[in-house]
XYZ file of C-alpha atoms in Angstrom:
711
model
C 147.283 206.247 111.579
C 144.340 204.833 109.674
C 144.132 203.159 106.331
C 142.854 204.933 103.232
C 139.483 203.327 103.809
C 138.708 205.881 106.502
C 139.598 208.738 104.134
C 137.086 207.513 101.572
C 134.479 206.839 104.258
C 134.573 210.250 105.940
C 135.048 212.106 102.656
C 131.773 210.609 101.419
C 130.100 211.573 104.700
C 131.410 215.151 104.492
C 130.217 215.564 100.900
C 126.747 214.082 101.411
C 126.019 216.042 104.592
C 127.358 219.203 102.947
C 124.905 218.723 100.067
C 122.106 218.036 102.558
C 122.903 221.239 104.435
C 122.831 223.230 101.174
C 119.532 221.635 100.121
C 117.819 222.394 103.417
C 119.325 225.867 103.784
C 118.298 227.014 100.283
C 114.746 225.620 100.138
C 113.406 224.304 103.430
C 113.923 226.592 106.404
C 110.283 227.242 107.286
C 110.142 225.038 110.370
C 112.350 224.897 113.426
C 113.034 221.229 112.695
C 114.346 222.118 109.244
C 116.667 224.757 110.660
C 117.930 222.323 113.295
C 118.521 219.696 110.599
C 120.475 222.211 108.498
C 122.674 222.993 111.507
C 123.218 219.290 112.305
C 124.085 218.509 108.675
C 126.565 221.420 108.523
C 128.304 220.440 111.761
C 128.419 216.780 110.690
C 129.992 217.757 107.349
C 132.650 219.794 109.227
C 133.204 216.893 111.644
C 133.704 214.384 108.828
C 136.013 216.826 106.978
C 138.166 217.263 110.101
C 138.640 213.503 110.298
C 139.672 213.393 106.633
C 142.126 216.260 107.221
C 143.622 214.567 110.255
C 144.063 211.312 108.352
C 145.776 213.037 105.384
C 147.760 215.869 106.979
C 147.745 215.175 110.713
C 145.635 218.224 111.583
C 143.597 219.125 113.556
C 144.742 217.472 116.781
C 142.805 215.086 118.995
C 141.397 217.743 121.334
C 139.967 219.798 118.449
C 138.429 216.704 116.856
C 136.991 215.679 120.232
C 135.387 219.104 120.676
C 133.992 219.017 117.117
C 132.485 215.579 117.772
C 130.826 216.875 120.942
C 129.374 219.785 118.976
C 128.150 217.332 116.339
C 126.399 215.229 119.029
C 124.935 218.398 120.514
C 123.571 219.410 117.097
C 121.732 216.100 116.660
C 120.337 216.304 120.198
C 119.210 219.858 119.441
C 117.375 218.471 116.392
C 115.523 216.040 118.665
C 114.529 218.872 120.987
C 113.290 220.804 117.968
C 111.060 217.834 117.168
C 109.935 217.899 120.780
C 109.077 221.579 120.588
C 107.168 221.410 117.300
C 105.335 218.282 118.347
C 104.196 219.514 121.763
C 103.284 222.981 120.635
C 101.927 225.428 123.180
C 101.102 222.993 125.966
C 102.384 224.242 129.296
C 102.927 220.765 130.612
C 105.682 220.184 128.041
C 107.822 223.072 129.277
C 108.813 221.107 132.354
C 109.489 218.019 130.269
C 111.790 219.978 127.989
C 113.430 221.660 130.966
C 114.323 218.376 132.627
C 115.497 216.677 129.436
C 117.323 219.794 128.284
C 119.005 220.231 131.650
C 120.257 216.636 131.546
C 121.656 216.988 128.031
C 123.122 220.429 128.703
C 124.818 219.306 131.914
C 126.490 216.345 130.243
C 127.576 218.386 127.231
C 128.929 221.232 129.370
C 130.951 218.815 131.467
C 132.420 217.067 128.432
C 133.089 220.331 126.594
C 134.699 221.751 129.723
C 137.009 218.771 129.901
C 137.922 219.113 126.232
C 138.550 222.869 126.445
C 140.592 222.568 129.607
C 142.793 219.892 128.093
C 143.213 221.855 124.866
C 144.033 225.260 126.285
C 145.556 224.336 129.637
C 147.329 221.329 128.172
C 146.585 219.265 131.280
C 144.950 215.846 131.538
C 141.621 216.380 133.299
C 139.984 213.020 132.583
C 141.087 209.614 131.399
C 140.072 208.089 128.103
C 137.585 205.800 129.903
C 135.800 208.782 131.415
C 135.507 210.382 127.982
C 134.178 207.149 126.529
C 131.604 206.954 129.319
C 130.572 210.522 128.511
C 130.140 209.648 124.834
C 128.111 206.575 125.774
C 125.944 208.757 127.977
C 125.255 211.140 125.078
C 124.319 208.284 122.754
C 121.966 206.801 125.358
C 120.350 210.181 125.892
C 119.855 210.554 122.143
C 118.341 207.073 121.825
C 116.016 207.760 124.769
C 114.785 210.959 123.136
C 114.129 209.167 119.833
C 112.280 206.392 121.642
C 110.066 208.831 123.539
C 109.304 210.886 120.428
C 108.302 207.791 118.475
C 106.342 206.158 121.300
C 104.208 209.204 122.040
C 103.521 210.411 118.529
C 100.039 209.535 117.181
C 99.955 206.836 114.522
C 98.782 209.275 111.837
C 101.705 211.646 112.614
C 104.512 209.130 112.580
C 104.898 209.303 108.810
C 106.214 212.856 109.187
C 109.016 211.846 111.553
C 109.675 208.239 110.502
C 112.814 208.785 108.414
C 114.393 211.388 110.641
C 113.904 209.177 113.712
C 115.442 206.197 111.914
C 118.407 208.290 110.796
C 119.190 209.879 114.166
C 118.649 206.595 116.022
C 121.068 204.833 113.658
C 123.759 207.494 114.230
C 123.523 207.241 118.014
C 123.156 203.439 118.035
C 126.261 202.969 115.876
C 128.269 205.338 118.082
C 127.030 203.513 121.208
C 128.271 200.127 119.969
C 131.565 201.615 118.774
C 132.269 203.371 122.087
C 131.111 200.385 124.150
C 133.491 198.157 122.172
C 136.302 200.668 122.716
C 135.562 200.790 126.477
C 135.678 197.001 126.628
C 138.866 196.443 124.598
C 140.746 199.680 125.341
C 140.863 201.054 121.746
C 138.563 201.943 118.854
C 138.245 199.040 116.434
C 139.300 199.802 112.839
C 136.204 198.049 111.504
C 133.875 200.385 113.429
C 135.931 203.488 112.642
C 136.228 202.878 108.896
C 132.552 201.963 108.487
C 131.342 204.950 110.536
C 131.649 207.462 107.704
C 129.868 205.196 105.224
C 127.016 204.597 107.689
C 126.553 208.334 108.227
C 126.715 209.040 104.492
C 124.092 206.410 103.685
C 121.667 208.095 106.103
C 121.558 211.426 104.273
C 118.866 210.285 101.775
C 116.564 209.542 104.730
C 116.926 213.104 106.020
C 116.436 214.561 102.559
C 113.296 212.535 101.865
C 111.912 213.422 105.283
C 112.383 217.149 104.703
C 110.828 217.047 101.230
C 107.820 214.915 102.219
C 106.974 216.689 105.469
C 107.414 220.341 104.647
C 103.613 220.701 104.786
C 102.914 218.099 107.451
C 102.754 218.933 111.154
C 104.698 216.921 113.681
C 102.403 216.093 116.580
C 102.881 213.848 119.563
C 102.461 213.911 123.326
C 104.128 212.312 126.288
C 102.035 210.078 128.522
C 102.523 209.776 132.263
C 103.500 206.124 131.974
C 106.074 207.004 129.304
C 107.621 209.697 131.500
C 107.562 207.299 134.443
C 109.300 204.500 132.522
C 111.767 206.874 130.878
C 112.577 208.423 134.248
C 113.032 204.972 135.744
C 115.305 203.985 132.836
C 117.425 207.130 133.179
C 117.640 206.671 136.936
C 118.630 203.014 136.555
C 121.219 203.876 133.901
C 122.727 206.617 136.026
C 122.710 204.359 139.043
C 124.519 201.615 137.122
C 127.147 204.103 135.860
C 127.682 205.266 139.420
C 127.870 201.642 140.477
C 130.537 200.909 137.868
C 132.669 203.865 138.966
C 132.157 203.012 142.622
C 133.086 199.397 142.042
C 136.230 200.438 140.182
C 137.435 202.709 142.999
C 136.509 200.138 145.661
C 138.670 197.618 143.834
C 141.574 200.064 143.507
C 141.455 201.324 147.088
C 140.722 197.917 148.627
C 144.153 196.443 147.941
C 144.223 192.723 148.584
C 140.587 192.851 149.650
C 139.604 194.788 146.537
C 138.030 191.936 144.550
C 135.951 190.724 147.490
C 134.886 194.262 148.395
C 133.942 194.904 144.760
C 131.694 191.798 144.682
C 130.142 192.818 148.004
C 129.586 196.387 146.776
C 127.949 195.197 143.525
C 125.677 192.712 145.310
C 124.408 195.164 147.934
C 123.931 197.943 145.373
C 121.977 195.747 142.936
C 119.726 194.431 145.717
C 119.073 198.029 146.786
C 118.224 199.023 143.186
C 115.796 196.117 142.752
C 114.168 196.969 146.085
C 113.646 200.557 144.984
C 112.191 199.562 141.609
C 109.764 197.063 143.182
C 108.640 199.377 145.989
C 105.010 200.394 145.538
C 105.566 203.350 147.846
C 108.442 204.685 145.721
C 106.473 204.174 142.504
C 103.447 205.949 143.977
C 105.520 208.927 145.060
C 107.211 209.099 141.667
C 103.853 209.016 139.818
C 102.464 211.754 142.080
C 105.616 213.831 141.452
C 105.289 213.386 137.681
C 101.582 214.279 137.679
C 102.140 217.361 139.825
C 105.132 218.744 137.954
C 104.893 217.653 134.332
C 101.194 217.573 133.435
C 98.221 219.899 133.617
C 95.891 216.926 134.195
C 96.679 214.530 136.993
C 95.246 211.485 135.255
C 95.707 209.821 131.918
C 91.966 209.480 131.346
C 92.338 207.055 128.473
C 94.292 204.655 130.679
C 91.918 205.141 133.616
C 88.867 204.457 131.451
C 90.400 201.362 129.844
C 91.442 200.041 133.239
C 87.970 200.566 134.678
C 86.360 198.968 131.617
C 88.533 195.869 131.986
C 87.561 195.566 135.644
C 83.847 196.044 134.973
C 83.899 193.536 132.115
C 85.385 190.832 134.337
C 82.404 188.642 135.299
C 84.349 186.354 137.595
C 83.600 186.354 141.317
C 87.228 186.020 142.392
C 87.899 188.455 143.921
C 84.308 189.422 144.818
C 82.858 192.464 143.111
C 82.753 194.713 146.250
C 86.456 194.078 146.793
C 87.259 194.974 143.179
C 85.254 198.184 143.516
C 87.277 199.143 146.599
C 90.542 198.552 144.771
C 89.391 200.625 141.791
C 88.419 203.602 143.947
C 91.541 203.352 146.123
C 93.897 203.144 143.140
C 92.653 206.529 141.895
C 94.403 208.203 144.848
C 97.406 205.850 145.139
C 95.917 203.899 148.064
C 95.551 200.148 148.616
C 93.108 200.120 151.539
C 89.382 200.621 151.792
C 85.967 199.339 152.835
C 82.487 199.402 151.325
C 78.977 199.499 152.828
C 75.865 198.741 150.761
C 72.175 199.149 151.546
C 70.705 196.022 153.140
C 67.238 194.562 153.504
C 66.741 196.200 156.920
C 67.152 199.725 155.546
C 70.678 199.981 156.931
C 74.105 199.980 155.307
C 75.982 196.695 155.786
C 79.749 196.248 155.531
C 80.367 194.063 152.469
C 84.155 194.025 152.273
C 87.276 195.621 153.775
C 90.856 195.547 152.462
C 93.900 196.406 154.603
C 91.705 198.223 157.134
C 90.903 197.207 160.702
C 87.181 197.768 161.207
C 85.438 197.970 164.614
C 83.188 195.263 166.033
C 79.949 197.010 165.079
C 80.032 197.937 161.384
C 76.387 198.692 160.543
C 75.530 202.270 159.526
C 71.980 203.382 160.257
C 70.116 204.833 157.296
C 68.921 207.624 159.567
C 72.447 208.674 160.591
C 73.567 212.234 160.033
C 76.206 211.203 157.476
C 73.598 209.396 155.338
C 71.287 212.434 155.466
C 74.269 214.608 154.535
C 74.969 212.498 151.420
C 71.302 212.440 150.458
C 71.380 216.234 150.276
C 74.710 216.725 148.467
C 77.207 214.660 146.500
C 80.321 215.483 148.453
C 83.434 213.488 149.247
C 84.392 213.781 152.917
C 88.110 214.090 153.702
C 88.506 212.709 157.223
C 91.920 214.351 157.632
C 90.395 217.700 156.788
C 87.386 216.921 158.969
C 89.556 216.154 162.016
C 91.557 219.349 161.486
C 88.473 221.552 161.040
C 85.080 219.936 161.797
C 83.346 223.290 161.289
C 84.057 223.096 157.553
C 81.630 220.139 157.478
C 79.104 221.834 159.795
C 80.165 219.605 162.717
C 78.974 216.533 160.837
C 78.684 213.417 163.020
C 80.631 210.481 161.583
C 79.222 207.005 162.423
C 81.383 204.853 164.697
C 81.683 202.215 161.980
C 83.784 204.722 160.010
C 85.179 206.955 162.758
C 86.677 203.980 164.623
C 88.234 202.483 161.504
C 91.965 203.135 161.650
C 93.684 204.913 158.733
C 90.427 206.011 157.096
C 90.748 208.940 154.714
C 88.017 209.565 152.107
C 84.309 208.777 152.481
C 82.824 208.386 149.005
C 79.037 208.239 148.456
C 77.798 205.607 146.012
C 74.694 206.734 144.134
C 72.283 204.678 142.077
C 70.477 207.370 140.149
C 69.622 209.933 142.812
C 69.426 207.407 145.654
C 72.287 206.676 148.058
C 73.093 203.006 147.445
C 76.208 202.705 149.595
C 79.335 204.238 151.103
C 83.007 203.603 150.366
C 85.926 204.397 152.655
C 89.411 204.780 151.167
C 92.445 204.377 153.406
C 95.420 206.706 153.736
C 97.658 206.430 150.616
C 101.348 205.629 150.417
C 102.320 209.113 149.269
C 100.752 212.428 150.178
C 98.238 213.331 147.468
C 96.935 216.853 147.029
C 93.281 216.601 146.025
C 91.573 219.057 143.713
C 88.503 219.187 141.484
C 90.022 216.693 139.053
C 90.438 214.026 141.711
C 86.908 214.501 143.013
C 85.309 214.476 139.550
C 87.059 211.273 138.515
C 86.211 209.567 141.820
C 82.537 210.508 141.434
C 82.370 209.190 137.874
C 84.015 205.878 138.777
C 81.833 205.592 141.895
C 78.631 205.956 139.875
C 79.755 203.448 137.251
C 80.750 200.851 139.815
C 77.530 201.406 141.774
C 75.520 200.501 138.693
C 77.458 197.247 138.456
C 76.945 196.518 142.169
C 73.208 197.133 141.849
C 73.025 194.929 138.760
C 74.817 192.098 140.574
C 72.470 192.477 143.560
C 69.419 192.406 141.276
C 70.769 189.275 139.604
C 71.181 187.581 142.989
C 67.636 188.556 143.982
C 66.312 187.199 140.690
C 68.181 183.942 141.235
C 66.638 183.563 144.684
C 63.202 184.385 143.298
C 63.638 181.719 140.608
C 64.592 179.194 143.273
C 61.469 180.048 145.277
C 59.440 179.823 142.079
C 60.822 176.344 141.426
C 59.867 175.272 144.947
C 56.421 176.820 144.566
C 55.977 175.170 141.200
C 56.908 171.742 142.570
C 54.553 172.282 145.511
C 51.718 173.173 143.151
C 52.218 169.973 141.175
C 52.154 167.959 144.381
C 49.011 169.724 145.634
C 47.372 169.008 142.303
C 48.098 165.289 142.600
C 47.009 165.250 146.236
C 43.697 166.812 145.260
C 43.030 163.824 142.996
C 43.871 161.394 145.775
C 41.681 163.291 148.236
C 38.783 163.306 145.782
C 39.036 159.522 145.377
C 39.218 158.876 149.112
C 36.407 161.352 149.825
C 34.193 159.514 147.373
C 34.940 156.236 149.136
C 34.104 157.740 152.520
C 30.866 159.203 151.131
C 29.683 155.888 149.635
C 30.936 153.649 152.449
C 27.759 153.871 154.626
C 25.609 152.786 151.671
C 27.764 149.998 150.250
C 29.728 148.668 153.240
C 28.132 145.252 152.819
C 28.765 145.090 149.061
C 31.811 142.879 148.300
C 32.374 144.627 144.962
C 32.525 147.994 146.730
C 35.002 146.576 149.249
C 37.234 145.347 146.404
C 36.996 148.695 144.660
C 37.778 150.488 147.939
C 40.875 148.339 148.458
C 42.099 149.002 144.919
C 41.472 152.744 145.256
C 43.219 152.913 148.622
C 46.173 150.964 147.249
C 46.404 153.393 144.325
C 46.257 156.383 146.688
C 49.030 154.959 148.861
C 51.183 154.302 145.818
C 50.504 157.808 144.521
C 51.483 159.473 147.790
C 54.605 157.288 148.050
C 55.672 158.519 144.625
C 55.091 162.100 145.754
C 57.259 161.574 148.829
C 60.040 160.123 146.662
C 59.767 163.080 144.336
C 60.080 165.508 147.256
C 63.206 163.736 148.486
C 64.842 163.600 145.019
C 63.140 166.227 142.872
C 65.808 166.349 140.149
C 66.289 162.615 139.677
C 65.547 161.248 136.214
C 65.486 157.452 136.477
C 65.246 155.859 133.044
C 64.931 152.436 134.658
C 61.318 153.263 135.505
C 60.483 153.437 131.806
C 59.016 150.016 131.148
C 56.883 148.625 128.285
C 53.220 149.337 128.932
C 50.149 148.158 127.063
C 48.467 151.495 126.436
C 45.232 149.852 125.341
C 44.879 148.011 128.644
C 45.830 151.158 130.587
C 43.112 153.151 128.804
C 40.540 150.454 129.568
C 41.508 150.544 133.258
C 41.163 154.351 133.330
C 37.719 154.118 131.733
C 36.606 151.697 134.462
C 38.119 153.949 137.122
C 36.089 156.967 135.919
C 32.786 155.167 135.412
C 31.436 156.384 138.756
C 31.051 159.948 137.427
C 28.886 161.254 134.623
C 29.370 161.484 131.786
C 31.156 158.138 131.865
C 33.864 157.765 129.216
C 33.762 154.876 126.785
C 36.239 153.338 124.316
C 35.391 153.443 120.627
C 35.808 150.071 118.883
C 38.169 147.279 119.815
C 41.681 148.625 119.224
C 44.753 146.403 119.037
C 47.316 146.332 121.806
C 49.723 149.300 121.623
C 52.998 148.962 123.554
C 54.657 152.187 124.726
C 57.633 152.795 127.020
C 56.859 154.977 130.064
C 56.494 155.078 133.838
C 53.126 153.457 134.434
C 52.097 155.569 137.413
C 53.018 158.859 135.795
C 51.370 157.959 132.500
C 48.252 156.815 134.392
C 48.204 160.121 136.279
C 48.633 162.207 133.111
C 45.909 160.456 131.121
C 43.653 160.416 134.181
C 43.981 164.200 134.447
C 42.931 164.614 130.834
C 39.883 162.342 131.256
C 38.911 164.133 134.459
C 39.234 167.533 132.765
C 36.970 166.279 129.963
C 34.384 165.240 132.559
C 34.659 168.622 134.287
C 34.003 170.445 130.988
C 31.102 168.200 129.857
C 27.539 168.187 131.276
C 26.183 164.862 132.669
C 24.130 164.235 129.554
C 27.128 164.766 127.299
C 29.521 162.247 125.782
C 33.241 161.417 126.222
C 34.804 159.091 123.678
C 38.316 157.621 123.714
C 39.841 156.337 120.471
C 43.201 154.637 119.861
C 44.893 154.797 116.450
C 48.340 153.495 115.382
C 50.302 154.899 112.446
C 53.963 155.491 111.498
C 55.627 154.396 114.734
C 53.219 156.248 117.024
C 50.028 155.540 118.888
C 47.542 158.381 119.248
C 44.899 158.512 121.972
C 41.965 160.814 121.165
C 40.014 162.097 124.179
C 36.926 163.655 122.638
C 34.126 165.407 124.535
C 30.968 167.380 123.765
C 31.567 169.960 126.475
C 31.862 173.746 126.557
C 34.889 173.876 124.247
C 37.684 176.452 124.106
C 38.665 179.343 121.876
C 41.853 179.262 119.804
C 43.189 182.192 121.817
C 42.741 180.287 125.073
C 44.432 177.182 123.634
C 47.476 179.102 122.382
C 47.902 181.474 125.342
C 46.566 179.809 128.501
C 45.753 176.098 128.183
C 49.301 174.850 128.664
C 50.417 177.760 130.837
C 50.967 176.765 134.489
C 48.761 178.348 137.157
C 46.189 179.558 134.591
C 42.843 177.847 135.202
C 39.227 178.214 134.073
C 38.029 176.669 137.341
C 38.636 179.736 139.452
C 40.031 179.162 142.932
C 39.211 175.442 142.828
C 41.756 174.680 140.086
C 45.563 174.847 140.067
C 45.852 175.237 136.299
C 48.723 172.778 135.958
C 47.023 169.534 134.814
C 47.343 170.191 131.065
C 50.798 171.703 131.523
C 52.036 168.715 133.529
C 50.505 166.280 131.020
C 52.177 167.867 128.008
C 55.542 168.157 129.813
C 55.599 164.434 130.564
C 54.371 163.330 127.128
C 57.070 165.482 125.509
C 59.705 163.797 127.702
C 58.555 160.484 126.202
C 59.132 161.896 122.718
C 55.475 162.583 121.951
C 53.171 165.581 122.083
C 49.635 166.732 122.873
C 47.573 168.626 120.299
C 44.183 170.205 120.883
C 41.339 171.175 118.598
C 38.210 172.751 119.997
C 35.185 174.872 119.228
C 33.255 176.837 121.883
C 29.871 175.214 122.559
C 30.655 172.056 120.550
C 33.460 170.313 122.423
C 37.162 169.523 122.370
C 39.526 166.762 121.308
C 42.907 166.119 122.978
C 45.248 164.080 120.730
C 47.966 162.388 122.790
C 50.733 161.027 120.535
C 53.255 158.597 122.093
C 56.039 156.678 120.266
C 55.548 152.922 120.116
C 57.972 150.775 122.088
C 58.423 148.399 119.111
C 58.485 149.980 115.642
C 57.702 146.589 114.020
C 54.194 146.962 115.410
C 53.586 149.699 112.863
C 54.019 147.347 109.888
C 51.404 144.962 111.297
C 48.795 147.636 111.990
C 49.238 149.907 108.985
C 47.224 147.434 106.860
C 44.131 147.903 109.046
C 44.550 151.492 110.307
C 44.113 154.797 108.580
C 47.077 157.045 107.739
C 48.158 159.812 110.073
C 46.532 162.401 107.800
C 43.169 160.977 108.793
C 43.878 160.632 112.482
C 42.239 163.900 113.507
C 38.931 163.014 111.867
C 37.199 162.244 115.225
C 37.599 165.868 116.178
C 35.618 166.931 113.156
C 32.757 164.629 114.107
C 32.799 166.058 117.626
C 32.471 169.521 116.300
């Protein structure tokens, strides 16, 4: 029937598996896995020997060889269940897993063995060859599924103890699957598959031997996750459904006569659409997950997955969807629901509805902080089951539920949201797809997730409040700068009004009054423009300015008040690039501050020096002076003033901010009781000016010498 190649192939398989069985049986029978491997090796050796005998002498017959092959498949599946038993140990949850998987394997094997025995002893044809091939394919798929689940759910450190045995068993079942699938497709077993089958099995024996030797002292440990059981169950269901579909399509085609082909296409199309609908149905998936959790596991939740999922949600800083909506979805998903609403404490000491998903809320959604439900949650951290409450209100001491929740259709669980020991909000979860039996585990997990998400909600609210406070601070800061400038304008105009009765007939006073009024109008116009466009930075306003002339004008402007400032020497023209009005205002503030700090009999000296691409204006006074601590901590700090309630404390700050925008800086040296010196450094508009002046000016290292003379 077959060539001599198959004799050599299966003879080698029989010998190698016989030696493996002897090796395991004589030295390694401590574990259940070892005993199962010894049995599988023995049966495989007998199976390979029967094929050699049939090829050489024509015995045993097909039915006997078919039964032996079924026993061989059963032995390898038993080995996988032994791995399952040793790996899962004493856990009660695994008993149901083994029962379901064992029942599936046992049912298929009993059916196939029954067919083989009936045909052998009763000598009647019970099933066609295609049915037997489908049965063999089913066994190989079951074996591959078991290997996949064992490998997937074993911890990484324990996989070394089952690596070789999993590879070996998976190879046996995978090869048989392809061989039987090819035979089902073409109507006969291909010689290439059949002759190579014995060699493939023989070459796997070293893997089993190495595995037994290396792992005789290593435990086999793994566990099945809920998602793994869910996906495996879905795969088995889909596979069974497709097998049923194939058989149904075949009989529809046979029975349909002339309409058979069309009916077969119609049957396949409708059945596949129905299968896809089932697999994509959230309701079906929810019910299946609840069934798995209730019947296969002691704990309802895979806490590792729940924690990772919550961490991913909390780490997402995007605002799409909004955070309250994400919190609702997190809490609802814990009990297989997709509906909910959330109320958070508001500014009026009431709880405001922030978001609702798949729930129809009433018109009035505010919950009073003095309501009975809020007082109830402030006393105890309970989760209120509205279904239980409606069935037996006495169990909740006839608690009054606010209309905002009571009139919300399909409400189920009321979850308190605590920030520390304070009630920060309330969450309502809608009725789930599948009926969920709640116990302590559900409530504990919901409380933990609720507290974690409440912290994130409170943090987001605090961040929003801080942002608003910063906006108000910016407005207040801008207003303070404007008030400071207006005070200067008011002081100038007040002085004009005060002196007007005495000098109204003096033409020089009239000219000075016109100039001062013009300056005040220009100053207030600039303030109005700044209010309208506070963030505008217009570089076109930066024009070349003769700083020497500007300083001389400022000295004349401040001559009316003692001590009157004066310019030291006759400095050269120094061209800088700035906004003339702003620079005039900044330097005017510094001169005015020097006058405020210096008694009338004191002295204020202004000096201009040019060196290395910069011009430095020294404003030196013999006033009260400042300590180093005040200079470093308060001088340039906004809203810190030594003038009490009469000062805004922003003149020096505003001056330094603007000078720094020009690329310069302001430095201060001072000594209490001796005086101060403000050094205003501004880049020159034309660097070539430096080369002309360096021959007559001192180096920068000597620039601060006037301060020493002041002190």
